[in-house]
JSON list of C-alpha atoms in Angstrom, two decimals:
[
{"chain": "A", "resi": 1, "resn": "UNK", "atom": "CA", "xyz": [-36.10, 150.59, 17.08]},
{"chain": "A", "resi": 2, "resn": "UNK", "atom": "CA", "xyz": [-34.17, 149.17, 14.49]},
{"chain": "A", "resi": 3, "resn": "UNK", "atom": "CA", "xyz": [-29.93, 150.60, 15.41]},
{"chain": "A", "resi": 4, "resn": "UNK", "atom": "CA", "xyz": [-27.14, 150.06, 13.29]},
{"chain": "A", "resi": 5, "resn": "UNK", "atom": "CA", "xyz": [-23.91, 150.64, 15.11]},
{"chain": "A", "resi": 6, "resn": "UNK", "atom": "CA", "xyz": [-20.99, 151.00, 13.10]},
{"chain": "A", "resi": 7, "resn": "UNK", "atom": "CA", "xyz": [-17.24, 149.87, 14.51]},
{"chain": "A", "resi": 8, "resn": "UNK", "atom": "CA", "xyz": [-19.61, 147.30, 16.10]},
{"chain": "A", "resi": 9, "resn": "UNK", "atom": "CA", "xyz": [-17.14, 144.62, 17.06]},
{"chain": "A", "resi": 10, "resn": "UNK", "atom": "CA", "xyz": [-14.83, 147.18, 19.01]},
{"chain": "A", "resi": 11, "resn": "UNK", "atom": "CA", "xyz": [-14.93, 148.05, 22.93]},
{"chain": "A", "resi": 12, "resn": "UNK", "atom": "CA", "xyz": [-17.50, 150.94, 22.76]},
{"chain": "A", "resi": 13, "resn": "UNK", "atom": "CA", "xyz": [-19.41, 149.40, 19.79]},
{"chain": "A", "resi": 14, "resn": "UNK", "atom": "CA", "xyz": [-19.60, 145.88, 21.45]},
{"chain": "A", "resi": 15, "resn": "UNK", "atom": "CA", "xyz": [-20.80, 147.89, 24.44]},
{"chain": "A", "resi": 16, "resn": "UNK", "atom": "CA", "xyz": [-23.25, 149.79, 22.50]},
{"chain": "A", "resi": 17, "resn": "UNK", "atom": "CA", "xyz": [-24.82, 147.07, 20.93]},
{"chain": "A", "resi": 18, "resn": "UNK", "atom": "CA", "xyz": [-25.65, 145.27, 24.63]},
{"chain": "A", "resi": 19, "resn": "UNK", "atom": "CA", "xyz": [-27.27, 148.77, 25.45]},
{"chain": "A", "resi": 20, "resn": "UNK", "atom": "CA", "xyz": [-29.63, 148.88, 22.56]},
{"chain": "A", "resi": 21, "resn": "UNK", "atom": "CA", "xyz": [-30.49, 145.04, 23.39]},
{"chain": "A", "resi": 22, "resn": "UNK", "atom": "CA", "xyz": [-30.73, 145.34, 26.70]},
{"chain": "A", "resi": 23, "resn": "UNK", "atom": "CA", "xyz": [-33.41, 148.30, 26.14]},
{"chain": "A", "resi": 24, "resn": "UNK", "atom": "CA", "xyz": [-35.19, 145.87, 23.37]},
{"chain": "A", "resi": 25, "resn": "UNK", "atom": "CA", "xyz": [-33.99, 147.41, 20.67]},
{"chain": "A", "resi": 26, "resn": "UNK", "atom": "CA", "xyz": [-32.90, 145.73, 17.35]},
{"chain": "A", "resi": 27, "resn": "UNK", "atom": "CA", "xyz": [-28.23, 146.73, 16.84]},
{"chain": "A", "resi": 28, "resn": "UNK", "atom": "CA", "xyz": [-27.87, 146.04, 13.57]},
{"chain": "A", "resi": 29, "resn": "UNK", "atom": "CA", "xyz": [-23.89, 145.26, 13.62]},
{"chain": "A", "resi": 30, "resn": "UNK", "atom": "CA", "xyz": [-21.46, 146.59, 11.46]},
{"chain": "A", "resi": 31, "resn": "UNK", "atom": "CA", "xyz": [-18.07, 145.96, 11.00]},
{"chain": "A", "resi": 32, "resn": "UNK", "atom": "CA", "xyz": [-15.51, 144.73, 8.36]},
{"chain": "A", "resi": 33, "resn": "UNK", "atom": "CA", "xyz": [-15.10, 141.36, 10.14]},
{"chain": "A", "resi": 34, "resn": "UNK", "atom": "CA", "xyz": [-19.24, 140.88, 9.93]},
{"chain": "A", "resi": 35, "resn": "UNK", "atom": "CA", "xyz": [-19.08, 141.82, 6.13]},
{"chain": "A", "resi": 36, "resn": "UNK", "atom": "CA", "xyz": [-19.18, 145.04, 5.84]},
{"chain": "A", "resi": 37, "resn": "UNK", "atom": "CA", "xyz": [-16.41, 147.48, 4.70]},
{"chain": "A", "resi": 38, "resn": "UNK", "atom": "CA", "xyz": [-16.93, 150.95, 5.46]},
{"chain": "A", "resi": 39, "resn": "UNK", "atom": "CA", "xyz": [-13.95, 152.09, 3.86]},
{"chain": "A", "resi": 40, "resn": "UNK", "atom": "CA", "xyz": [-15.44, 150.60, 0.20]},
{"chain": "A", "resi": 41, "resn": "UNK", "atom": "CA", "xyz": [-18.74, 150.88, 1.63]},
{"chain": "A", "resi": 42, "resn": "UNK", "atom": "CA", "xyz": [-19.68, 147.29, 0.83]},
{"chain": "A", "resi": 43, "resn": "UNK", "atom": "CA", "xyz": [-22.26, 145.26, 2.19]},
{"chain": "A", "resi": 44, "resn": "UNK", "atom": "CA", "xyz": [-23.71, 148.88, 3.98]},
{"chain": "A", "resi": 45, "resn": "UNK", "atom": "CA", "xyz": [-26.74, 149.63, 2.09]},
{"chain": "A", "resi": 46, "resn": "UNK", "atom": "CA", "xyz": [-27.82, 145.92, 2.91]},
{"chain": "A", "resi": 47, "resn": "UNK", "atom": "CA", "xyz": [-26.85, 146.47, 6.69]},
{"chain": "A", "resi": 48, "resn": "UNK", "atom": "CA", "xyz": [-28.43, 149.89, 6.88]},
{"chain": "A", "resi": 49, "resn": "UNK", "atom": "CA", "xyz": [-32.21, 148.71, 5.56]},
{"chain": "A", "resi": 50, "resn": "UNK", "atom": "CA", "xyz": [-34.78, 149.17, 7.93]},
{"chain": "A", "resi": 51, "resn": "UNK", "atom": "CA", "xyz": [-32.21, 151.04, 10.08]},
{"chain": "A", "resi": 52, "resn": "UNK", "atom": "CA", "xyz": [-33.64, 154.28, 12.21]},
{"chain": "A", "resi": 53, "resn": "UNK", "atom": "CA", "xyz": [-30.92, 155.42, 13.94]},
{"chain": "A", "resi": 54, "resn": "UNK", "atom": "CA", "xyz": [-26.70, 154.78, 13.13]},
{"chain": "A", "resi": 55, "resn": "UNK", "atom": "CA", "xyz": [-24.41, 155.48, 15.99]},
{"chain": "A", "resi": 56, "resn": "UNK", "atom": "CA", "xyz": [-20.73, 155.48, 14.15]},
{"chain": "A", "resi": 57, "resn": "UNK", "atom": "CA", "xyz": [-18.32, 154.36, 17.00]},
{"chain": "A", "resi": 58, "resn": "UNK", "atom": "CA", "xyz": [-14.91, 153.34, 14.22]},
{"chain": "A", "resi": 59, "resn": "UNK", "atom": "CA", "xyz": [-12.11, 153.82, 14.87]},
{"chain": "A", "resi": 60, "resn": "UNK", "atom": "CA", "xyz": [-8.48, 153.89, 13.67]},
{"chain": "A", "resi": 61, "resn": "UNK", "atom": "CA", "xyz": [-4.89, 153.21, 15.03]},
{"chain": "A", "resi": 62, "resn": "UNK", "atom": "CA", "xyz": [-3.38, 155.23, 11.69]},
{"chain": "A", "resi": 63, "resn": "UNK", "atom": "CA", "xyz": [-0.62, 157.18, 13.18]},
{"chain": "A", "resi": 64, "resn": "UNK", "atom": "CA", "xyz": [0.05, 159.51, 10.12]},
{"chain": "A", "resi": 65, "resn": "UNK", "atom": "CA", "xyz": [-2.65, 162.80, 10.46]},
{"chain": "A", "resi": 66, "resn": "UNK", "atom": "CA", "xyz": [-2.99, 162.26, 6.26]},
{"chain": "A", "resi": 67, "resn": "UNK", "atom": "CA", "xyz": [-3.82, 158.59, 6.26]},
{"chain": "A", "resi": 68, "resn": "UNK", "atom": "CA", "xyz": [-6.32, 159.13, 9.55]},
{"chain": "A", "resi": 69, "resn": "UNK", "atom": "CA", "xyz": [-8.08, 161.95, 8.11]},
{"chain": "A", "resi": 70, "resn": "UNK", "atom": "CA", "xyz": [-8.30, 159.94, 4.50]},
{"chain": "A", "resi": 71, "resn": "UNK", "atom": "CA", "xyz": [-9.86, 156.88, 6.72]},
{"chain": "A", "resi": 72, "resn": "UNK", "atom": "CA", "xyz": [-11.74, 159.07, 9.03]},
{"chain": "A", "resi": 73, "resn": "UNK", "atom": "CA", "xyz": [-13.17, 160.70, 5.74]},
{"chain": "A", "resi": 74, "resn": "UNK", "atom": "CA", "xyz": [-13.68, 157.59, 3.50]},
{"chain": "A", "resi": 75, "resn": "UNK", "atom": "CA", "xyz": [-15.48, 155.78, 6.33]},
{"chain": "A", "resi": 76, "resn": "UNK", "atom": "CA", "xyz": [-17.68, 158.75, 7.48]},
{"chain": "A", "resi": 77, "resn": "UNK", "atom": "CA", "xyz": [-18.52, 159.50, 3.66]},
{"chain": "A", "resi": 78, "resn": "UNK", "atom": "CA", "xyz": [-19.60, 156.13, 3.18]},
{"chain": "A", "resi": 79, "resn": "UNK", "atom": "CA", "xyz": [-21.84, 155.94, 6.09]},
{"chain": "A", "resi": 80, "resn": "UNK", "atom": "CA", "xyz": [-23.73, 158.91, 5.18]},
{"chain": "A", "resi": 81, "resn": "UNK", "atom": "CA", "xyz": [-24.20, 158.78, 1.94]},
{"chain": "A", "resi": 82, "resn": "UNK", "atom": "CA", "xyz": [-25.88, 155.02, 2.50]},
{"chain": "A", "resi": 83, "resn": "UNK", "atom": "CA", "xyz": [-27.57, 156.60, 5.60]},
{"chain": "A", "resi": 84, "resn": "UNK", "atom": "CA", "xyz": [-29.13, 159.21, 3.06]},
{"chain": "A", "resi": 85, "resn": "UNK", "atom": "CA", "xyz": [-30.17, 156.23, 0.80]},
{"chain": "A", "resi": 86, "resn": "UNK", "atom": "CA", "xyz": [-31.44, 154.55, 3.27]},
{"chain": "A", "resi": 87, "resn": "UNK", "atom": "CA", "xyz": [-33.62, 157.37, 4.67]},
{"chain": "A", "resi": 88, "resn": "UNK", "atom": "CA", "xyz": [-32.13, 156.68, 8.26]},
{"chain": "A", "resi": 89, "resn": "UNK", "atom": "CA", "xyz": [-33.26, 159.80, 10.72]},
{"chain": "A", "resi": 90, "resn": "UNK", "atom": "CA", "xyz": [-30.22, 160.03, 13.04]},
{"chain": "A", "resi": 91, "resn": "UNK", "atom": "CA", "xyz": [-26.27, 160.20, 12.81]},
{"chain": "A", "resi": 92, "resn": "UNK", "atom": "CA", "xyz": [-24.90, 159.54, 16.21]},
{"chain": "A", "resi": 93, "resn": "UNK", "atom": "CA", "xyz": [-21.03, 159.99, 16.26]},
{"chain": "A", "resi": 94, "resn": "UNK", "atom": "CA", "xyz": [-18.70, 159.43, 19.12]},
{"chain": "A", "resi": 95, "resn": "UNK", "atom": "CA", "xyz": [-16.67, 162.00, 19.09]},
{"chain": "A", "resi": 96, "resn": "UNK", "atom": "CA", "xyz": [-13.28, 163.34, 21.70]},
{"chain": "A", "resi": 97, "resn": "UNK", "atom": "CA", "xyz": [-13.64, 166.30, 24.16]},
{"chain": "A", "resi": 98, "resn": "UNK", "atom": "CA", "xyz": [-11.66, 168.99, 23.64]},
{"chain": "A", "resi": 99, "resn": "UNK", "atom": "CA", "xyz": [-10.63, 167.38, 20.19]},
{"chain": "A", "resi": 100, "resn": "UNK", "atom": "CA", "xyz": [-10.65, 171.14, 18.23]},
{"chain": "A", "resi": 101, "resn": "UNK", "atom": "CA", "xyz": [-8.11, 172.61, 21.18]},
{"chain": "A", "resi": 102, "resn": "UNK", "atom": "CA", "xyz": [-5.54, 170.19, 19.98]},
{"chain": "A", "resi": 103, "resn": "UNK", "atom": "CA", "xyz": [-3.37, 170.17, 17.12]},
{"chain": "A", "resi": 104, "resn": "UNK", "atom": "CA", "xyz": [-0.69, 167.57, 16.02]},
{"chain": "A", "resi": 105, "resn": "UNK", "atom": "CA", "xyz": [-2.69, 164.69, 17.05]},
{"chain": "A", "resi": 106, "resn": "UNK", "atom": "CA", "xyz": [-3.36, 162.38, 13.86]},
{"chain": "A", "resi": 107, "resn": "UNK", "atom": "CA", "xyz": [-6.57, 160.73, 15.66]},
{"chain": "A", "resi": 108, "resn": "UNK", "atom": "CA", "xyz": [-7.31, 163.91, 16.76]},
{"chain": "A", "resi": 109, "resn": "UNK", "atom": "CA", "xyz": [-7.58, 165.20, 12.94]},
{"chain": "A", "resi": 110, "resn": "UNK", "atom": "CA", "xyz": [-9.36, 162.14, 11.86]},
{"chain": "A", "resi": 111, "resn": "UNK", "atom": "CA", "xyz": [-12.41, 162.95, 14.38]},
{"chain": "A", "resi": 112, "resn": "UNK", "atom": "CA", "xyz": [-12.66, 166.54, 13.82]},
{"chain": "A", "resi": 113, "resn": "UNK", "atom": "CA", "xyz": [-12.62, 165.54, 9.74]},
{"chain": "A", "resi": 114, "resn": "UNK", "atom": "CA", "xyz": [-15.82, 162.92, 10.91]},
{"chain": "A", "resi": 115, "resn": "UNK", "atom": "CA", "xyz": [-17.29, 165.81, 12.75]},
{"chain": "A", "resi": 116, "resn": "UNK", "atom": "CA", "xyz": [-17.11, 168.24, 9.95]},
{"chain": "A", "resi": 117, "resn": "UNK", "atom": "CA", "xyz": [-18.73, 165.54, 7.46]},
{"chain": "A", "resi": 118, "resn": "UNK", "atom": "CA", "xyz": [-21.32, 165.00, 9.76]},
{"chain": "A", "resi": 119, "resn": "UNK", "atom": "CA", "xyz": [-21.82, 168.40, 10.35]},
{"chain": "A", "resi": 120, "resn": "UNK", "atom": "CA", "xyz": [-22.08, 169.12, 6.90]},
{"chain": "A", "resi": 121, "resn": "UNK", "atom": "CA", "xyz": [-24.34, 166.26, 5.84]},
{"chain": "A", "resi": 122, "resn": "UNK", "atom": "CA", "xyz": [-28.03, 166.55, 5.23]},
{"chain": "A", "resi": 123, "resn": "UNK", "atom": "CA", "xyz": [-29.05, 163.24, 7.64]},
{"chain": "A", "resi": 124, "resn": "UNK", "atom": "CA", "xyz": [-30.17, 164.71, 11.27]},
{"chain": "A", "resi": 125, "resn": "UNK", "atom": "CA", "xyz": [-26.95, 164.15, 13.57]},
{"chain": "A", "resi": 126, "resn": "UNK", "atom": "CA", "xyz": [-25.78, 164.38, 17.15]},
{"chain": "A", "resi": 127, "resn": "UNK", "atom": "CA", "xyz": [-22.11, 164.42, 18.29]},
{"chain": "A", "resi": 128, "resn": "UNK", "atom": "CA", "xyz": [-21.17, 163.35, 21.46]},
{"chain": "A", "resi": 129, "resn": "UNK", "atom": "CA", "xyz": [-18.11, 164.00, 23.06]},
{"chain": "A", "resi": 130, "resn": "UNK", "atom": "CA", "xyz": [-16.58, 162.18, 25.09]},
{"chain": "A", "resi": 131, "resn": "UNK", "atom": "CA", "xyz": [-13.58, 162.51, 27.69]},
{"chain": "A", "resi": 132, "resn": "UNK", "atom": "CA", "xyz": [-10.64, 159.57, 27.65]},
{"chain": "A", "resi": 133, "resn": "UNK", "atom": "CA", "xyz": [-11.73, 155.88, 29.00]},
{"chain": "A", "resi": 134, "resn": "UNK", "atom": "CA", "xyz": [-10.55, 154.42, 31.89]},
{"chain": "A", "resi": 135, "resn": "UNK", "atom": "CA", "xyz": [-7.69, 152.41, 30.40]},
{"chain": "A", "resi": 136, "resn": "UNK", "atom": "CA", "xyz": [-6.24, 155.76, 28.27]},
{"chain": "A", "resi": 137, "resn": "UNK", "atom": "CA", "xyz": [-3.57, 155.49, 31.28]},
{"chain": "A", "resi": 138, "resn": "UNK", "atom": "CA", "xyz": [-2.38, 152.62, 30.79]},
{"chain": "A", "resi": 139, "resn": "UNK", "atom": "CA", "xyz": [-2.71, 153.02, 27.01]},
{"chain": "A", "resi": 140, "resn": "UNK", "atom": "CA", "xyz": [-0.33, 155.67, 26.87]},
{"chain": "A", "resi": 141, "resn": "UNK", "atom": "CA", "xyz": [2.16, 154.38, 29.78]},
{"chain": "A", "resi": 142, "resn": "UNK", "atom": "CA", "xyz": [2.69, 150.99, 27.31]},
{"chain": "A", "resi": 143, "resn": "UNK", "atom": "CA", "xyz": [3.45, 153.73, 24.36]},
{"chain": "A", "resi": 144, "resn": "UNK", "atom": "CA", "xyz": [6.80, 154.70, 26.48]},
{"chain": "A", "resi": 145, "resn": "UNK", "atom": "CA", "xyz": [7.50, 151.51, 28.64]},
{"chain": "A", "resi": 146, "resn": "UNK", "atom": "CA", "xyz": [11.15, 149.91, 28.45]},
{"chain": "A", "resi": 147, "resn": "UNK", "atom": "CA", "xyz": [12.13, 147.77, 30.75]},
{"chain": "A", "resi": 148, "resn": "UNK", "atom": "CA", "xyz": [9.08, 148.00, 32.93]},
{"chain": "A", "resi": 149, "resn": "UNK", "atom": "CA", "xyz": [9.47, 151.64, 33.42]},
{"chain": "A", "resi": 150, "resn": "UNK", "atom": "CA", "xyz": [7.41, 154.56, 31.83]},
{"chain": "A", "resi": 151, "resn": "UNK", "atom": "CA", "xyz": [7.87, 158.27, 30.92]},
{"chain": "A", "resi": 152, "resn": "UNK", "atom": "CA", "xyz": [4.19, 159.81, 31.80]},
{"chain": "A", "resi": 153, "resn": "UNK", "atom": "CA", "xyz": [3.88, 163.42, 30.69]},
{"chain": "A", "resi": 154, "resn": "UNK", "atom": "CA", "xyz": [1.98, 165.70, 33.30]},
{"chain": "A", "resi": 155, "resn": "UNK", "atom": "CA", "xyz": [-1.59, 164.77, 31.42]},
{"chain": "A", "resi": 156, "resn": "UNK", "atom": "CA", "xyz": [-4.70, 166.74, 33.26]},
{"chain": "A", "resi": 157, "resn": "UNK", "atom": "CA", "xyz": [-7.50, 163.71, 32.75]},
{"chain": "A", "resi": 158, "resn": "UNK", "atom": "CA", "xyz": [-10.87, 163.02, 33.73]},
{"chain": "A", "resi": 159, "resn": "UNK", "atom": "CA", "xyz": [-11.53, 159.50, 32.52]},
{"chain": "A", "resi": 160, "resn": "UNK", "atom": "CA", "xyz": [-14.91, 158.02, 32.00]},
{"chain": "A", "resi": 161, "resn": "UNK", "atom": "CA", "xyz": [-16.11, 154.35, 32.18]},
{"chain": "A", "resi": 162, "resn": "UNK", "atom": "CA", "xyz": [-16.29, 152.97, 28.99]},
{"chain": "A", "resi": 163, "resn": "UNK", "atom": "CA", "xyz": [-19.69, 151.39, 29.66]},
{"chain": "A", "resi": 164, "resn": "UNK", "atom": "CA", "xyz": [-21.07, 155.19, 30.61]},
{"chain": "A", "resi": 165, "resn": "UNK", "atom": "CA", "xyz": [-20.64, 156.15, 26.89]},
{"chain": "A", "resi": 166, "resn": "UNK", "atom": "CA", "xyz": [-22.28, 153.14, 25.67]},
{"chain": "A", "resi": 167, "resn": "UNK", "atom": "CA", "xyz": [-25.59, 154.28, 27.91]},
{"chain": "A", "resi": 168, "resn": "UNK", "atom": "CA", "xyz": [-25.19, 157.75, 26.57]},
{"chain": "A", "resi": 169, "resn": "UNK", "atom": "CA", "xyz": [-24.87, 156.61, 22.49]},
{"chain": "A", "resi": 170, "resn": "UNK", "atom": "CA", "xyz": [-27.76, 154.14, 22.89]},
{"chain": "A", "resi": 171, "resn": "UNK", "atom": "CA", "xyz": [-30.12, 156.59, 24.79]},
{"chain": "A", "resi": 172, "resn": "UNK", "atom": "CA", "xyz": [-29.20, 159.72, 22.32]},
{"chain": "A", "resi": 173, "resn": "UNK", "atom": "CA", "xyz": [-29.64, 157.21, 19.53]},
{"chain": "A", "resi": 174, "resn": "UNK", "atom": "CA", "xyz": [-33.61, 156.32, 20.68]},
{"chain": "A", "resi": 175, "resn": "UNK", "atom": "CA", "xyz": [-34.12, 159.62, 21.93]}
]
């Protein structure tokens, strides 16, 4: 199958992409650093030609809720509206567990606005939700280290390996 993964260059996306190979499949890659910009949407109905199957793995380090929910939006807007051209069969999103129990997050917002588009959106779609990656830990420990000590609030977690979630994507994607 022809794949396009979108936030292709990132951790999951780069991880992605060697799933769908390594099963013989064709990841078409998208990013802004490969030429396409999701938040204009140029360069995507080019990338998304031919394509089956998109698995949107973007991403954003916005900390405002606003300006993640306008990116979350713009990009997820773009995607499926060139999906639609394209007559691709299959949104997959990567999405966060537990991400409608929590309010005041900003990335938080910015998936549940993806989900909603997605939801809402007339190209066949899957979301799949994942729980925190291994290195969330140490993520948020370096958002509160000074001087080589951390403030960790009492966080209930049960990380997955990044890799995992890359299986998962690929197989819902050709599934």
């Amino acid at each position: 199958m022809r794949i396009a993964v979108a936030g292709a260059t990132g951790n999951i996306g780069t991880l992605t992409v060697a799933a769908l190979q390594r099963d013989g499949h064709e990841a078409v890659r998208i990013s802004r650093s490969l030429g396409v910009d999701l938040t204009t949407g140029g360069g995507l109905d080019d990338a998304l030609a031919g394509v089956e199957a998109v698995v949107d793995v973007t991403n954003s380090t916005a900390a405002d809720p606003a300006e993640t929910v306008a990116y979350f939006g713009a990009v997820t807007r773009n995607l499926l509206a060139a999906e639609e051209r394209a007559g691709v069969g299959h949104h997959v999103l990567l999405s966060i567990a537990g991400v409608h129990r929590i309010e005041g997050n900003a990335h938080y917002a910015g998936k549940r606005e993806q989900e909603r588009l997605a939801a809402a959106d007339p190209v066949p779609w899957t979301i799949v939700p994942a729980t925190q990656f291994h290195d969330f830990a140490a993520m948020v420990t370096s958002w509160t280290e000074q001087d080589g000590v951390a403030t960790i609030a009492p966080l209930l977690v049960q990380p997955v390996a990044p890799a995992d979630v890359a299986d998962v994507l690929a197989e819902i994607a050709t599934g």
